[in-house]
mmCIF file of C-alpha atoms in Angstrom:
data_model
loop_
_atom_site.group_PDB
_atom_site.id
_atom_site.type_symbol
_atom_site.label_atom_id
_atom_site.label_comp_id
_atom_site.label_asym_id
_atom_site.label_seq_id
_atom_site.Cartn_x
_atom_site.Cartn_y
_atom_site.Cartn_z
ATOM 1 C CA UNK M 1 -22.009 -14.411 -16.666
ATOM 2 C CA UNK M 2 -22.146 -11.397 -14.200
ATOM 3 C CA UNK M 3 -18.943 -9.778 -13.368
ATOM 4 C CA UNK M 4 -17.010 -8.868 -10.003
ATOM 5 C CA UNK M 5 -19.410 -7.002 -7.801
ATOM 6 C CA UNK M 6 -18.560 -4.714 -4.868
ATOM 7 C CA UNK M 7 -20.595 -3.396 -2.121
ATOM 8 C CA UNK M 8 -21.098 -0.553 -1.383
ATOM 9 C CA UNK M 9 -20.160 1.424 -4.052
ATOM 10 C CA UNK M 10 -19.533 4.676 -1.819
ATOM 11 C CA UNK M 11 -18.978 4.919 1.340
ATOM 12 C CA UNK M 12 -18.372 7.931 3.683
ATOM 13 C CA UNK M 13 -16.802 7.428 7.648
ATOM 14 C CA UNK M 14 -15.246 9.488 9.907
ATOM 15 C CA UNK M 15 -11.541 8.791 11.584
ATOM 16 C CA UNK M 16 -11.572 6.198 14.139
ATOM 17 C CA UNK M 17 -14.328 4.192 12.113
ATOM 18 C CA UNK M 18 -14.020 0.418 11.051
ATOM 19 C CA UNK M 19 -15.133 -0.314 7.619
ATOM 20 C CA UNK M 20 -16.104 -3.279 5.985
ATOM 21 C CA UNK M 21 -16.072 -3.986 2.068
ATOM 22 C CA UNK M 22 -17.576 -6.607 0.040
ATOM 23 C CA UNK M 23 -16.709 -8.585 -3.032
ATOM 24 C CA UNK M 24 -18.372 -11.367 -5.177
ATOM 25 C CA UNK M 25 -16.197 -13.141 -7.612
ATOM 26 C CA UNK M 26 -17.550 -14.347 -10.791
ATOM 27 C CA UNK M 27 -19.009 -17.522 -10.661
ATOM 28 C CA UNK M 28 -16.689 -20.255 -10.206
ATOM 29 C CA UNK M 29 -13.531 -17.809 -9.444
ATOM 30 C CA UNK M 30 -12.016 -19.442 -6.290
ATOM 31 C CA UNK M 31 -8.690 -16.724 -6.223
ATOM 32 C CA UNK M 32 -9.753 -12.902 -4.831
ATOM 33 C CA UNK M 33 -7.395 -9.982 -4.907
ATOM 34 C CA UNK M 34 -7.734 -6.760 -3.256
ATOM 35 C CA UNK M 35 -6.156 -3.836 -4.231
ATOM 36 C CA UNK M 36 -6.060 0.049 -3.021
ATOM 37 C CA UNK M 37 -5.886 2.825 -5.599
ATOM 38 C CA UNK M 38 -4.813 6.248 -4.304
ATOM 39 C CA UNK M 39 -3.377 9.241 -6.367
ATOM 40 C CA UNK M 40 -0.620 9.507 -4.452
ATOM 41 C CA UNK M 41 0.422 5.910 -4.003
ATOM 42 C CA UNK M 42 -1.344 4.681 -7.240
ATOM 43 C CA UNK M 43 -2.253 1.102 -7.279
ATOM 44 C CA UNK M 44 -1.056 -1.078 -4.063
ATOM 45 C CA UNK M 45 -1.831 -5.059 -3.691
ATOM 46 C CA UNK M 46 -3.018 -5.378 -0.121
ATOM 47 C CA UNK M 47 -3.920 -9.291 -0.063
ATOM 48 C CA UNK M 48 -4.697 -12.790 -1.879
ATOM 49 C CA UNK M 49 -7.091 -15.290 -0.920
ATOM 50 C CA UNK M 50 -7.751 -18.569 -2.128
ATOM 51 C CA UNK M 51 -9.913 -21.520 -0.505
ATOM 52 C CA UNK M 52 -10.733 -19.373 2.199
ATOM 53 C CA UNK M 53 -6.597 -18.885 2.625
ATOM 54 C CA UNK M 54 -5.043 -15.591 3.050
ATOM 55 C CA UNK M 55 -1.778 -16.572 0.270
ATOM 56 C CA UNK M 56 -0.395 -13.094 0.075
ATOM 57 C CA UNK M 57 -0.008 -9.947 1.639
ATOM 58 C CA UNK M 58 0.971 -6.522 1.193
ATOM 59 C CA UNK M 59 2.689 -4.225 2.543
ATOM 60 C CA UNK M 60 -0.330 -2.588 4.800
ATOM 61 C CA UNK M 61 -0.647 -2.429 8.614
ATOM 62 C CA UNK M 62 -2.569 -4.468 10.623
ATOM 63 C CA UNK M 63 -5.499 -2.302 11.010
ATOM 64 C CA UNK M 64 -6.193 -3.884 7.083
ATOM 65 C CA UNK M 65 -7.695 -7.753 7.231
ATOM 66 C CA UNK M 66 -10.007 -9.526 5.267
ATOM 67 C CA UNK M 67 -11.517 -12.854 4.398
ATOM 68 C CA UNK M 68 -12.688 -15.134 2.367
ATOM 69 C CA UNK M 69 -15.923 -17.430 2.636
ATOM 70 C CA UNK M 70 -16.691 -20.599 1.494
ATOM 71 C CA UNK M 71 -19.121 -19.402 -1.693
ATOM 72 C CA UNK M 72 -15.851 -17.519 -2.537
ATOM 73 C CA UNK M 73 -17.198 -14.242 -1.997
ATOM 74 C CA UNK M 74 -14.065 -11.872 0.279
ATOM 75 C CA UNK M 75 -14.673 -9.030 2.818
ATOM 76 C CA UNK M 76 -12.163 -6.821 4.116
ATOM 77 C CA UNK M 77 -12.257 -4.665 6.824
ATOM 78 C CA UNK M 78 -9.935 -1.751 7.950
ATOM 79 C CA UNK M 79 -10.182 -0.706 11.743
ATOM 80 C CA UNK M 80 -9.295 2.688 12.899
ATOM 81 C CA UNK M 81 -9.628 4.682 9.989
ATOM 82 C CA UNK M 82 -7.204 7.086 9.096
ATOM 83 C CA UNK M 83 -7.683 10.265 6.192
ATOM 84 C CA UNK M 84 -5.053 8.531 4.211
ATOM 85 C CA UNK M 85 -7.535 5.410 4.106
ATOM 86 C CA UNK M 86 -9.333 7.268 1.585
ATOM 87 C CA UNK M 87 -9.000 5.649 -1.718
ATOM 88 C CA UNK M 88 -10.766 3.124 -4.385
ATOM 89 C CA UNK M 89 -10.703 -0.241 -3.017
ATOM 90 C CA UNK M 90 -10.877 -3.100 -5.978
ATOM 91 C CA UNK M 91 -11.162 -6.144 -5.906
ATOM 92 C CA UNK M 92 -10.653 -9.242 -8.266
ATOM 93 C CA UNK M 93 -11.149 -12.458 -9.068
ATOM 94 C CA UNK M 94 -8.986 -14.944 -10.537
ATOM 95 C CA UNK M 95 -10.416 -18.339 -12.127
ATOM 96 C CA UNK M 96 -7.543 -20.596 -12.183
ATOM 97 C CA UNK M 97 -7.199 -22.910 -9.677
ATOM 98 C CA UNK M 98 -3.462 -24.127 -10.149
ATOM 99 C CA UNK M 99 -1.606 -20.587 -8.221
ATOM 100 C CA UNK M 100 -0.204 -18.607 -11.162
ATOM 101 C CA UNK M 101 0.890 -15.268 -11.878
ATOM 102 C CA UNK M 102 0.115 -15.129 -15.212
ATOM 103 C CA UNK M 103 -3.552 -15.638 -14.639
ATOM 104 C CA UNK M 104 -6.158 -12.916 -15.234
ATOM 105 C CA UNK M 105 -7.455 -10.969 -12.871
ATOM 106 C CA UNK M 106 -11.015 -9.329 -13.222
ATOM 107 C CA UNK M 107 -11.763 -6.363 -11.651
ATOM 108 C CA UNK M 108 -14.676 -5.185 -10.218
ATOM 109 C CA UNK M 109 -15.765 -1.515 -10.586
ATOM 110 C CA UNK M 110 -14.539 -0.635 -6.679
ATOM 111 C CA UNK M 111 -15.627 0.809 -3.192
ATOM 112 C CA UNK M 112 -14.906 4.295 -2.800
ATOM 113 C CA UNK M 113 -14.625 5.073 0.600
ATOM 114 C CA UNK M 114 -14.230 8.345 1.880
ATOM 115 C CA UNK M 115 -12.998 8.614 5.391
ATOM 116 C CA UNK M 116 -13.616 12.851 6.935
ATOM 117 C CA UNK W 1 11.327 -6.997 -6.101
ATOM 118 C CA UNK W 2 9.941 -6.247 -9.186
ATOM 119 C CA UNK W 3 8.682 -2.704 -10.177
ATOM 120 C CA UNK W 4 7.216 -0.901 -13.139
ATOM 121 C CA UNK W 5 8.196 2.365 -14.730
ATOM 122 C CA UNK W 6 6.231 3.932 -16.902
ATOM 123 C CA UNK W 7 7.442 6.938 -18.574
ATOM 124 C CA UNK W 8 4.765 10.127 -18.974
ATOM 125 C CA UNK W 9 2.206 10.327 -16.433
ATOM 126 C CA UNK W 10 0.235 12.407 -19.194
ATOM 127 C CA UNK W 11 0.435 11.603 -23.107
ATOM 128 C CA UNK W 12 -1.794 13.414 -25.755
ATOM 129 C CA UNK W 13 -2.046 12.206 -29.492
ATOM 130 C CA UNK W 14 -4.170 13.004 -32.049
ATOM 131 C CA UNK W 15 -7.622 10.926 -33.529
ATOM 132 C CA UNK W 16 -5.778 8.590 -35.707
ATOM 133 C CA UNK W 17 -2.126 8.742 -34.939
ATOM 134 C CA UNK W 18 -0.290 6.283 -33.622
ATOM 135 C CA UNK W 19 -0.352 5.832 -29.596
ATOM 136 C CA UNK W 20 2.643 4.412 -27.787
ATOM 137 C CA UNK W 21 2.705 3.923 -24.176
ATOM 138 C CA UNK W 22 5.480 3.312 -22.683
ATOM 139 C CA UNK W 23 6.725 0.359 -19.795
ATOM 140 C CA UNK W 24 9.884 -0.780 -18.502
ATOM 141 C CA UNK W 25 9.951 -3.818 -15.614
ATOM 142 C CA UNK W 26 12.357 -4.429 -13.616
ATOM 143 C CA UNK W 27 12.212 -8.055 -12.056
ATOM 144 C CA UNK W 28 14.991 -10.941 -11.223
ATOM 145 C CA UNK W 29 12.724 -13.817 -12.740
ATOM 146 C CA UNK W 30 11.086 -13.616 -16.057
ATOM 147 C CA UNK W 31 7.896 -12.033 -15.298
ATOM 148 C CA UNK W 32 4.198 -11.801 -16.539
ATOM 149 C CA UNK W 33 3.560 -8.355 -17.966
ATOM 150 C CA UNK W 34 -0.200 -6.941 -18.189
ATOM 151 C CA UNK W 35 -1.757 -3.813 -20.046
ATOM 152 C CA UNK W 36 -4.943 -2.490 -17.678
ATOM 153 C CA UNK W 37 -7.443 0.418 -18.722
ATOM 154 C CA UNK W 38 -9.497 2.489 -16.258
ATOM 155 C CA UNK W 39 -12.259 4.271 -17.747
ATOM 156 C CA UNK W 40 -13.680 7.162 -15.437
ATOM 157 C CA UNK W 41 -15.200 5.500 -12.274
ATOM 158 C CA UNK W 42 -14.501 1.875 -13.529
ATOM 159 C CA UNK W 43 -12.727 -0.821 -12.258
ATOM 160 C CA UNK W 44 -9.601 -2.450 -14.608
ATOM 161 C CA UNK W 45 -9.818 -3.952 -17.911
ATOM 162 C CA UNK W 46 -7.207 -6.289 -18.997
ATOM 163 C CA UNK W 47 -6.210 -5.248 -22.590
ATOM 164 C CA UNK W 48 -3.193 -7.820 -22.899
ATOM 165 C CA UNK W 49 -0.678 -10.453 -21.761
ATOM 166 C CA UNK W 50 2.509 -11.760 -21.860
ATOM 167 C CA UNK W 51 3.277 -15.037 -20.599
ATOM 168 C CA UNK W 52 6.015 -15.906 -22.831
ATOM 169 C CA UNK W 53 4.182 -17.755 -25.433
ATOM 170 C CA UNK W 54 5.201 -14.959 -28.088
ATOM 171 C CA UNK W 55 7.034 -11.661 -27.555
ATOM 172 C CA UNK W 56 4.388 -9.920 -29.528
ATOM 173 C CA UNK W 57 1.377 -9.623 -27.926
ATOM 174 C CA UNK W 58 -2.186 -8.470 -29.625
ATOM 175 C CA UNK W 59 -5.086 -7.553 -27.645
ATOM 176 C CA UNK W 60 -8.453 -6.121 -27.149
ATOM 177 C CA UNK W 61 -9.476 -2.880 -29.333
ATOM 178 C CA UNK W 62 -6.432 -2.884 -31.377
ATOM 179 C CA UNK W 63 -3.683 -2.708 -29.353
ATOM 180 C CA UNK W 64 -0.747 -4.823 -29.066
ATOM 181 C CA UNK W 65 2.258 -4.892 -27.037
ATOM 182 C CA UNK W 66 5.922 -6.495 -27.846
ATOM 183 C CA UNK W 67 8.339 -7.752 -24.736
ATOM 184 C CA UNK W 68 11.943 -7.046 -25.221
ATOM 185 C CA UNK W 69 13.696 -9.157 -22.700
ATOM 186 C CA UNK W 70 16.871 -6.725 -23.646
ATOM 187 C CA UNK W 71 15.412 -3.844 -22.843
ATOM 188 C CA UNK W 72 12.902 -4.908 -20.288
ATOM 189 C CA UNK W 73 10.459 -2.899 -22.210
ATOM 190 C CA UNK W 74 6.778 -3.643 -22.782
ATOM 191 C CA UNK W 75 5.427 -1.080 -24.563
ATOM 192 C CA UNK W 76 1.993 -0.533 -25.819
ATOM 193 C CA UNK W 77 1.212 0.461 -28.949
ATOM 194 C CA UNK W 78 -2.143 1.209 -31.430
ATOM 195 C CA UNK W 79 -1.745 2.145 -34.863
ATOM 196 C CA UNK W 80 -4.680 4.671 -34.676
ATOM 197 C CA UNK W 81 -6.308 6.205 -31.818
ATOM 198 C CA UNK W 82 -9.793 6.720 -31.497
ATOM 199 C CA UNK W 83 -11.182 9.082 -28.930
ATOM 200 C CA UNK W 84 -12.837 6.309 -26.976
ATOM 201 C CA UNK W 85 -9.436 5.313 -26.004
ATOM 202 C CA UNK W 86 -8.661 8.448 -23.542
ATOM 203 C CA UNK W 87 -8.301 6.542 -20.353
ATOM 204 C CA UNK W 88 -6.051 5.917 -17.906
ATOM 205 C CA UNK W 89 -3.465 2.884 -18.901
ATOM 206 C CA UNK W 90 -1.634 1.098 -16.343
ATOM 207 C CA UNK W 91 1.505 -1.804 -17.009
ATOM 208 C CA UNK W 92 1.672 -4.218 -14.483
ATOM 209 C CA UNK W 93 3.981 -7.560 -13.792
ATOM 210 C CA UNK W 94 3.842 -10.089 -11.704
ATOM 211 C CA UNK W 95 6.116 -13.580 -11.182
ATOM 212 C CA UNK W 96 5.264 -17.212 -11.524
ATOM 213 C CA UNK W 97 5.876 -18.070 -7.157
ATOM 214 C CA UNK W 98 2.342 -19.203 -7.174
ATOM 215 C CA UNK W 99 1.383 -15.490 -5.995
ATOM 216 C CA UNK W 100 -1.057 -13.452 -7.844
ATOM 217 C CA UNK W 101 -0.259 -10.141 -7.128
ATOM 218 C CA UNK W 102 -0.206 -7.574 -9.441
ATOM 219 C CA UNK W 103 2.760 -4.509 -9.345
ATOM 220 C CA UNK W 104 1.395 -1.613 -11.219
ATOM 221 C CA UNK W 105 3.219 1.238 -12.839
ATOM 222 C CA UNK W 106 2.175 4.790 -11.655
ATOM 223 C CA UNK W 107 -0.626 5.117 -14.973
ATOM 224 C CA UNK W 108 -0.539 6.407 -17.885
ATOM 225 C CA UNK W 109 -3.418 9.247 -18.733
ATOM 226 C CA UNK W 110 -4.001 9.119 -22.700
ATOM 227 C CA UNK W 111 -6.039 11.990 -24.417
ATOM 228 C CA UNK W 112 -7.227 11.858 -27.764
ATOM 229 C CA UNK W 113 -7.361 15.321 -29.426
ATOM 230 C CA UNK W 114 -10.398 15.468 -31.930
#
């Protein structure tokens, strides 16, 4: 069974930019996560969605959104982008459908995106 | 809220000594507690879990973990390192509110000394 993909796996944009990142769960994973990983803040939830549903957020401005389509499969998108935007964005999936937060997460390899 | 604290940002052991990895949580409900790796340009890999079925915990490639409700402690521990285990380890908890999201501790990088 494949894993969690992301697309692209680089990406370079200049300030001011709007981004968007993509993420395939595995097959039959209904729950995706997405996270930002940055050396200074480390590893930061940014949102949940399940059933197309945004559940959870985190604590990110409004310039960060994302979605979720009916396959499953989640973009998100950051508008405006700022240097400090610069990080690995990952993503993963979650298979259980009853909400739980004991449930593995699997995580795809990330979106590096650069922003100059 | 619940956070994560992992003491040493850096830890080096030898190839075949023991490796312990430290984690304390701090969280008002009884959490679930997770052991990730990050290899180099990887995504996460879940090495362990505790749900509260058993306060020891054994995972994937040898390592196991053991919760300690007094000490809000989940540390991770493998008898003998091998130098494919220099990564970068990260604790992470999370409660039962029908939320999935993960708090992470600040990583762990582990080095294995030939």
């Amino acid at each position: 069974k494949a894993g969690v993909t992301q697309t692209p796996r680089y990406l370079i944009k200049t300030r001011g930019q709007q981004v968007t990142l993509s993420c395939s769960p595995i097959s039959g994973h209904r729950s995706v996560s997405w996270y930002q990983q940055t050396p200074g803040q480390g590893l930061q939830f940014l949102f949940e969605y399940f059933s197309e549903t945004q559940r959870n957020k985190g604590n990110f401005p409004g310039r960060f959104s994302g979605r979720q389509f009916s396959n499953s499969r989640s973009e998100m998108n950051v508008s405006t982008l700022e240097l400090g935007d610069s990080a690995l964005y990952l993503c993963a999936s979650s298979l259980n459908t009853r909400a739980s937060g004991g449930d593995e997460q699997f995580f795809g390899p990330g979106t590096r995106l650069t922003v100059l | 809220a619940q956070s994560v604290t992992q003491l040493g940002s850096h830890v080096s052991v030898s190839e075949g000594a023991l490796v312990l990895l430290r984690c304390n949580y701090s969280s008002s409900v009884p959490p679930y507690l997770f052991w990730y790796v990050q290899y180099p340009n990887q995504g996460l890999q879940l090495l362990l879990k505790y749900t509260s079925a058993a306060t020891l915990v054994k995972g994937i490639n040898g390592f196991e973990a053991e919760f300690k409700k007094s000490e809000t402690s989940f540390h991770l521990t493998k008898p003998s390192a091998h130098m494919s285990d220099a990564a970068e380890y990260f604790c992470a908890v999370s409660k039962d509110t029908g939320r999935r999201a993960l708090t992470f501790g600040s990583g762990t990088r582990l080095q294995v000394q030939p």
